[in-house]
């Protein structure tokens, strides 16, 4: 049963949570299981591009969104942030009386887990606003129910995700890595990319996904050159098949001096690992000048997971 008075009484005022995007530094994809999900060895690295989710008490659940691509974000209960608020309210028997404002900076449908970031952000913002003090393990369980990438958005840093990608083991990162993310015109649907993966893989022997030891060492030692040599994304051929123009973006970044180039997750954002901040500026400039992307965003990793930045 819902209890609006309890929710309203606990509300201190606006709460803003900052949540990072992710890049998959390894995305090993196995053959689909009978339930349709693909087993993964998914190494997430949180990067310093952020959405902010602000929760304010309101008579009923309401979502607003601003920022690049916000016109493609649903404002109804299918929004992952709305689903997070509803799940938390249900757990505590509260009415979901909250206005969630999403200030988007993570590319929408870009393979950088923007929706997942908003879900993790909304969960933490509502938990803080409502004073529900949900144990962290329980927040992680709600995240896993909302989507495979959502738990990592809460945790941040670097982590190996197995199963559907939601069973996380934190990995150590021994230094800063510099990236440039080239934002493509329009998005790619993650389910469509997996369908294309299955089509391309049909009749072939798809190996069991396994995490790379060399990658783990490169992250632990903060060695960008070693990391560049170990970046892999099994979804890249499928993303390139659906969006052949991304090949030109990858080439432009490589020719501009990136240490490595790959599609970020299911794409169509492309990720360029570079030596340092100065190289990031140069590669970003060249990528924009090449006309193969609509924006080029330097960012540093690792980044912290969902963090309360304003508590009214
Ligand atoms: P991932 O990398 O986790 O596969 P993505 O970064 O490719 O995801 P998202 O930005 O999460 O893609 O958006 C995927 C789709 O989810 C969008 O097209 C949109 O319809 C829907 N969606 C639901 N909630 C949100 C949200 N809060 N922000 C963005 N998209 C959302």
Coordinates of C-alpha atoms and ligand atoms in Angstrom, one line a residue:
X1 CA 0.0 0.0 0.0
X2 CA 1.3 3.5 -0.8
X3 CA 2.0 6.1 1.8
X4 CA 2.4 9.6 0.3
X5 CA 2.7 11.3 3.7
X6 CA 5.8 9.2 4.6
X7 CA 7.4 10.1 1.2
X8 CA 6.6 13.8 1.6
X9 CA 7.8 14.0 5.2
X10 CA 11.2 12.5 4.3
X11 CA 11.7 14.9 1.4
X12 CA 14.4 17.4 2.2
X13 CA 14.3 19.2 -1.2
X14 CA 16.0 18.8 -4.6
X15 CA 18.7 16.1 -4.8
X16 CA 21.0 16.0 -7.8
X17 CA 23.0 12.9 -8.7
X18 CA 25.8 12.9 -11.3
X19 CA 26.3 9.6 -13.2
X20 CA 29.0 8.6 -15.7
X21 CA 28.9 7.1 -19.1
X22 CA 30.8 3.9 -19.8
X23 CA 33.0 2.4 -22.5
X24 CA 33.5 -1.3 -22.8
X25 CA 37.2 -2.0 -23.0
X26 CA 36.4 -5.6 -23.6
X27 CA 33.0 -6.9 -24.8
X28 CA 33.2 -10.6 -25.4
X29 CA 29.9 -12.0 -26.6
X30 CA 28.9 -15.7 -26.6
X31 CA 26.2 -17.6 -28.5
X32 CA 22.7 -16.7 -27.3
X33 CA 21.3 -18.8 -24.4
X34 CA 17.9 -20.5 -24.7
X35 CA 16.3 -17.4 -23.0
X36 CA 17.7 -15.2 -25.8
X37 CA 20.3 -13.5 -23.6
X38 CA 24.0 -13.5 -24.7
X39 CA 26.6 -14.6 -22.1
X40 CA 29.1 -11.8 -21.8
X41 CA 32.5 -11.0 -20.5
X42 CA 32.1 -7.3 -20.3
X43 CA 34.8 -5.1 -18.9
X44 CA 33.2 -1.7 -18.1
X45 CA 35.2 1.5 -17.6
X46 CA 33.4 4.6 -16.4
X47 CA 34.3 7.7 -18.3
X48 CA 34.0 11.4 -17.4
X49 CA 30.9 12.2 -19.5
X50 CA 28.0 12.7 -17.2
X51 CA 24.2 12.9 -17.0
X52 CA 22.7 14.6 -14.0
X53 CA 19.4 13.5 -12.5
X54 CA 17.6 15.9 -10.2
X55 CA 14.7 14.6 -8.0
X56 CA 12.3 17.1 -6.5
X57 CA 9.1 16.3 -4.5
X58 CA 6.0 16.5 -6.8
X59 CA 2.4 15.4 -6.6
X60 CA 3.0 12.6 -9.0
X61 CA 5.8 11.0 -11.1
X62 CA 7.0 13.4 -13.8
X63 CA 10.0 13.2 -16.2
X64 CA 11.6 16.1 -18.0
X65 CA 14.8 16.0 -20.0
X66 CA 17.1 18.6 -21.6
X67 CA 20.4 18.4 -23.5
X68 CA 21.7 16.9 -26.8
X69 CA 19.3 14.2 -28.1
X70 CA 16.8 14.8 -25.4
X71 CA 14.0 14.8 -28.0
X72 CA 14.6 11.0 -28.4
X73 CA 14.2 10.3 -24.7
X74 CA 10.8 9.0 -23.6
X75 CA 9.1 11.1 -20.9
X76 CA 6.6 8.4 -19.8
X77 CA 7.0 5.4 -17.6
X78 CA 9.2 3.6 -20.1
X79 CA 12.0 6.0 -19.2
X80 CA 14.5 3.9 -17.3
X81 CA 14.8 6.7 -14.7
X82 CA 11.0 6.5 -14.1
X83 CA 11.2 2.7 -13.8
X84 CA 13.9 3.1 -11.2
X85 CA 11.8 5.5 -9.1
X86 CA 8.8 3.2 -9.4
X87 CA 10.8 0.2 -8.3
X88 CA 12.2 2.0 -5.3
X89 CA 8.8 3.4 -4.3
X90 CA 7.2 0.0 -4.5
X91 CA 9.9 -1.6 -2.4
X92 CA 9.2 0.9 0.4
X93 CA 5.5 1.2 0.0
X94 CA 5.7 4.8 -1.0
X95 CA 3.8 6.8 -3.7
X96 CA 6.3 7.8 -6.4
X97 CA 5.7 11.5 -5.9
X98 CA 8.7 12.9 -7.7
X99 CA 9.8 15.1 -10.5
X100 CA 12.9 13.7 -12.2
X101 CA 14.8 16.1 -14.4
X102 CA 17.5 14.5 -16.6
X103 CA 20.2 16.9 -17.8
X104 CA 21.6 14.8 -20.7
X105 CA 25.2 14.9 -21.8
X106 CA 25.7 11.2 -22.5
X107 CA 24.9 10.5 -26.2
X108 CA 21.4 9.0 -26.5
X109 CA 21.3 5.5 -27.9
X110 CA 25.1 5.8 -28.3
X111 CA 26.4 2.6 -26.8
X112 CA 27.5 4.5 -23.6
X113 CA 24.8 3.4 -21.3
X114 CA 23.0 6.8 -21.0
X115 CA 19.6 5.3 -20.1
X116 CA 21.3 3.0 -17.6
X117 CA 23.1 6.0 -16.1
X118 CA 19.8 7.8 -15.6
X119 CA 18.2 4.8 -14.0
X120 CA 21.1 4.5 -11.4
X121 CA 21.0 8.3 -10.9
X122 CA 17.2 8.3 -10.3
X123 CA 17.5 5.4 -7.9
X124 CA 20.2 7.1 -5.8
X125 CA 18.4 10.5 -6.0
X126 CA 15.0 9.1 -4.9
X127 CA 16.6 7.1 -2.1
X128 CA 18.2 10.2 -0.8
X129 CA 15.2 12.4 -1.4
X130 CA 12.8 10.0 0.3
X131 CA 15.2 9.1 3.1
X132 CA 14.7 5.4 2.5
X133 CA 18.3 4.4 3.2
X134 CA 18.1 1.3 1.0
X135 CA 21.1 -1.0 1.6
X136 CA 23.6 -0.8 -1.3
X137 CA 23.2 -4.5 -2.1
X138 CA 19.5 -4.0 -2.5
X139 CA 20.0 -0.9 -4.7
X140 CA 22.3 -3.1 -6.9
X141 CA 19.5 -5.8 -7.1
X142 CA 17.0 -3.2 -8.3
X143 CA 19.6 -2.0 -10.9
X144 CA 20.1 -5.5 -12.2
X145 CA 16.4 -5.9 -12.7
X146 CA 16.3 -2.6 -14.6
X147 CA 19.0 -3.6 -17.1
X148 CA 22.4 -5.3 -17.5
X149 CA 24.4 -2.1 -17.6
X150 CA 22.6 -0.3 -14.7
X151 CA 24.5 -1.9 -11.8
X152 CA 27.8 -0.6 -13.3
X153 CA 26.4 2.9 -13.6
X154 CA 25.9 2.9 -9.8
X155 CA 29.3 1.5 -9.0
X156 CA 31.6 3.2 -11.6
X157 CA 35.4 2.8 -11.8
X158 CA 36.1 -0.4 -13.7
X159 CA 34.5 -3.8 -13.4
X160 CA 34.1 -7.1 -15.1
X161 CA 30.5 -8.0 -15.7
X162 CA 29.6 -11.6 -16.4
X163 CA 26.2 -13.4 -16.9
X164 CA 24.2 -10.8 -18.9
X165 CA 26.9 -8.3 -17.8
X166 CA 25.2 -7.5 -14.5
X167 CA 27.3 -9.7 -12.1
X168 CA 30.1 -7.3 -11.3
X169 CA 33.6 -7.7 -9.9
X170 CA 35.4 -4.4 -9.5
X171 CA 38.8 -4.2 -11.3
X172 CA 41.6 -2.0 -10.1
X173 CA 42.7 1.0 -12.3
X174 CA 46.2 2.2 -11.7
X175 CA 46.2 5.5 -13.6
X176 CA 44.2 7.9 -15.8
X177 CA 43.3 7.1 -19.3
X178 CA 42.5 9.7 -21.9
X179 CA 39.8 9.2 -24.5
X180 CA 37.9 11.0 -27.3
X181 CA 34.4 9.9 -28.1
X182 CA 33.1 10.7 -31.6
X183 CA 29.3 11.1 -31.5
X184 CA 27.5 9.8 -34.6
X185 CA 24.4 11.3 -36.2
X186 CA 21.5 9.3 -34.8
X187 CA 21.6 6.2 -32.6
X188 CA 21.7 2.4 -32.9
X189 CA 19.3 0.1 -31.2
X190 CA 21.2 -2.3 -28.9
X191 CA 18.8 -5.2 -29.6
X192 CA 19.2 -4.6 -33.4
X193 CA 23.0 -4.8 -33.0
X194 CA 22.7 -8.1 -31.1
X195 CA 20.4 -9.5 -33.9
X196 CA 23.0 -8.5 -36.4
X197 CA 25.7 -10.2 -34.3
X198 CA 23.6 -13.4 -34.4
X199 CA 23.1 -13.1 -38.1
X200 CA 26.9 -12.7 -38.7
X201 CA 27.7 -15.5 -36.3
X202 CA 25.2 -18.0 -37.6
X203 CA 26.9 -21.2 -38.7
X204 CA 30.2 -20.2 -37.0
X205 CA 31.6 -21.6 -33.7
X206 CA 31.2 -18.7 -31.2
X207 CA 33.7 -19.2 -28.3
X208 CA 32.7 -18.9 -24.7
X209 CA 33.4 -15.3 -23.5
X210 CA 36.3 -15.0 -21.2
X211 CA 37.9 -11.9 -19.6
X212 CA 41.4 -10.9 -20.8
X213 CA 44.2 -11.1 -18.3
X214 CA 46.4 -8.8 -20.5
X215 CA 43.6 -6.2 -20.3
X216 CA 43.3 -6.5 -16.5
X217 CA 47.1 -6.0 -16.2
X218 CA 47.0 -2.9 -18.5
X219 CA 44.2 -1.3 -16.4
X220 CA 46.0 -2.2 -13.1
X221 CA 49.3 -0.7 -14.2
X222 CA 47.7 2.4 -15.9
X223 CA 49.5 1.6 -19.2
X224 CA 47.7 3.2 -22.1
X225 CA 49.8 1.5 -24.8
X226 CA 49.2 -1.9 -23.3
X227 CA 45.5 -1.1 -23.0
X228 CA 45.4 0.0 -26.6
X229 CA 46.7 -3.4 -27.6
X230 CA 44.0 -5.3 -25.7
X231 CA 40.8 -3.4 -26.5
X232 CA 38.2 -5.6 -28.1
X233 CA 34.5 -5.4 -28.9
X234 CA 32.8 -8.5 -30.4
X235 CA 29.8 -6.2 -31.3
X236 CA 31.9 -4.0 -33.6
X237 CA 31.5 -6.0 -36.8
X238 CA 27.7 -6.0 -36.3
X239 CA 27.7 -2.2 -35.5
X240 CA 29.8 -1.5 -38.6
X241 CA 27.5 -3.8 -40.7
X242 CA 24.5 -1.7 -39.7
X243 CA 26.4 1.6 -39.9
X244 CA 29.2 1.2 -42.5
X245 CA 30.0 5.0 -42.3
X246 CA 31.6 4.4 -38.8
X247 CA 34.6 2.8 -40.6
X248 CA 35.5 6.3 -41.8
X249 CA 35.3 7.7 -38.3
X250 CA 37.6 5.0 -36.9
X251 CA 40.1 5.6 -39.7
X252 CA 40.0 9.4 -39.1
X253 CA 40.8 9.0 -35.4
X254 CA 43.6 6.4 -36.1
X255 CA 45.1 8.7 -38.7
X256 CA 45.0 11.6 -36.2
X257 CA 47.2 9.6 -33.9
X258 CA 44.9 7.7 -31.5
X259 CA 46.6 4.7 -29.9
X260 CA 43.4 2.6 -30.6
X261 CA 40.0 3.0 -32.0
X262 CA 36.9 1.0 -31.4
X263 CA 33.1 1.1 -31.4
X264 CA 31.8 1.9 -27.9
X265 CA 29.5 -1.0 -26.8
X266 CA 26.7 -1.4 -29.4
X267 CA 27.6 2.0 -31.0
X268 CA 27.3 4.2 -32.9
X269 CA 29.6 6.3 -30.7
X270 CA 33.3 5.5 -31.5
X271 CA 36.0 5.6 -28.8
X272 CA 39.6 6.6 -29.3
X273 CA 42.2 5.9 -26.6
X274 CA 44.9 8.6 -26.7
X275 CA 48.2 9.2 -24.9
X276 CA 47.3 12.3 -22.9
X277 CA 45.1 15.4 -22.7
X278 CA 47.0 17.2 -25.4
X279 CA 46.6 14.3 -27.8
X280 CA 42.9 14.2 -26.9
X281 CA 42.5 17.8 -28.1
X282 CA 44.4 17.1 -31.4
X283 CA 42.4 13.9 -32.1
X284 CA 39.1 15.6 -31.3
X285 CA 39.9 18.5 -33.6
X286 CA 40.8 16.1 -36.5
X287 CA 37.7 14.0 -36.0
X288 CA 35.5 17.1 -36.2
X289 CA 37.4 18.4 -39.2
X290 CA 37.0 15.0 -41.0
X291 CA 33.2 15.5 -41.0
X292 CA 32.7 11.9 -40.0
X293 CA 31.0 12.7 -36.6
X294 CA 28.7 15.4 -35.2
X295 CA 30.7 16.0 -32.0
X296 CA 34.1 14.8 -30.5
X297 CA 34.2 14.7 -26.8
X298 CA 37.5 14.3 -24.8
X299 CA 37.0 12.5 -21.5
X300 CA 39.1 10.9 -18.8
X301 CA 38.7 7.5 -17.0
X302 CA 38.1 6.1 -14.6
X303 CA 35.2 8.1 -13.2
X304 CA 33.3 7.5 -10.0
X305 CA 29.8 5.9 -10.1
X306 CA 26.5 7.7 -9.3
X307 CA 27.3 10.4 -6.8
X308 CA 25.0 12.9 -4.9
X309 CA 26.3 16.4 -5.9
X310 CA 23.4 18.5 -4.5
X311 CA 21.3 17.7 -1.5
X312 CA 18.7 20.4 -0.7
Ligands
LIG1 P1 23.6 0.7 -23.8 O1 25.0 1.2 -24.1 O2 23.3 0.4 -22.4 O3 23.2 -0.4 -24.7 P2 22.8 3.0 -25.2 O4 23.7 4.0 -24.6 O5 23.1 2.5 -26.6 O6 22.6 1.8 -24.2 P3 20.6 4.6 -24.3 O7 21.0 6.0 -24.4 O8 20.5 4.0 -23.0 O9 21.4 3.7 -25.3 O10 19.1 4.6 -25.0 C1 18.5 3.4 -25.5 C2 17.1 3.7 -25.7 O11 16.5 3.6 -24.4 C3 16.7 5.0 -26.3 O12 16.5 5.0 -27.6 C4 15.4 5.4 -25.5 O13 14.3 5.1 -26.3 C5 15.3 4.5 -24.3 N1 15.5 5.2 -23.0 C6 14.7 4.9 -21.9 N2 15.1 5.7 -20.9 C7 16.1 6.5 -21.4 C8 16.9 7.5 -20.8 N3 16.7 7.9 -19.5 N4 17.8 8.1 -21.5 C9 18.0 7.7 -22.8 N5 17.3 6.8 -23.4 C10 16.3 6.2 -22.7

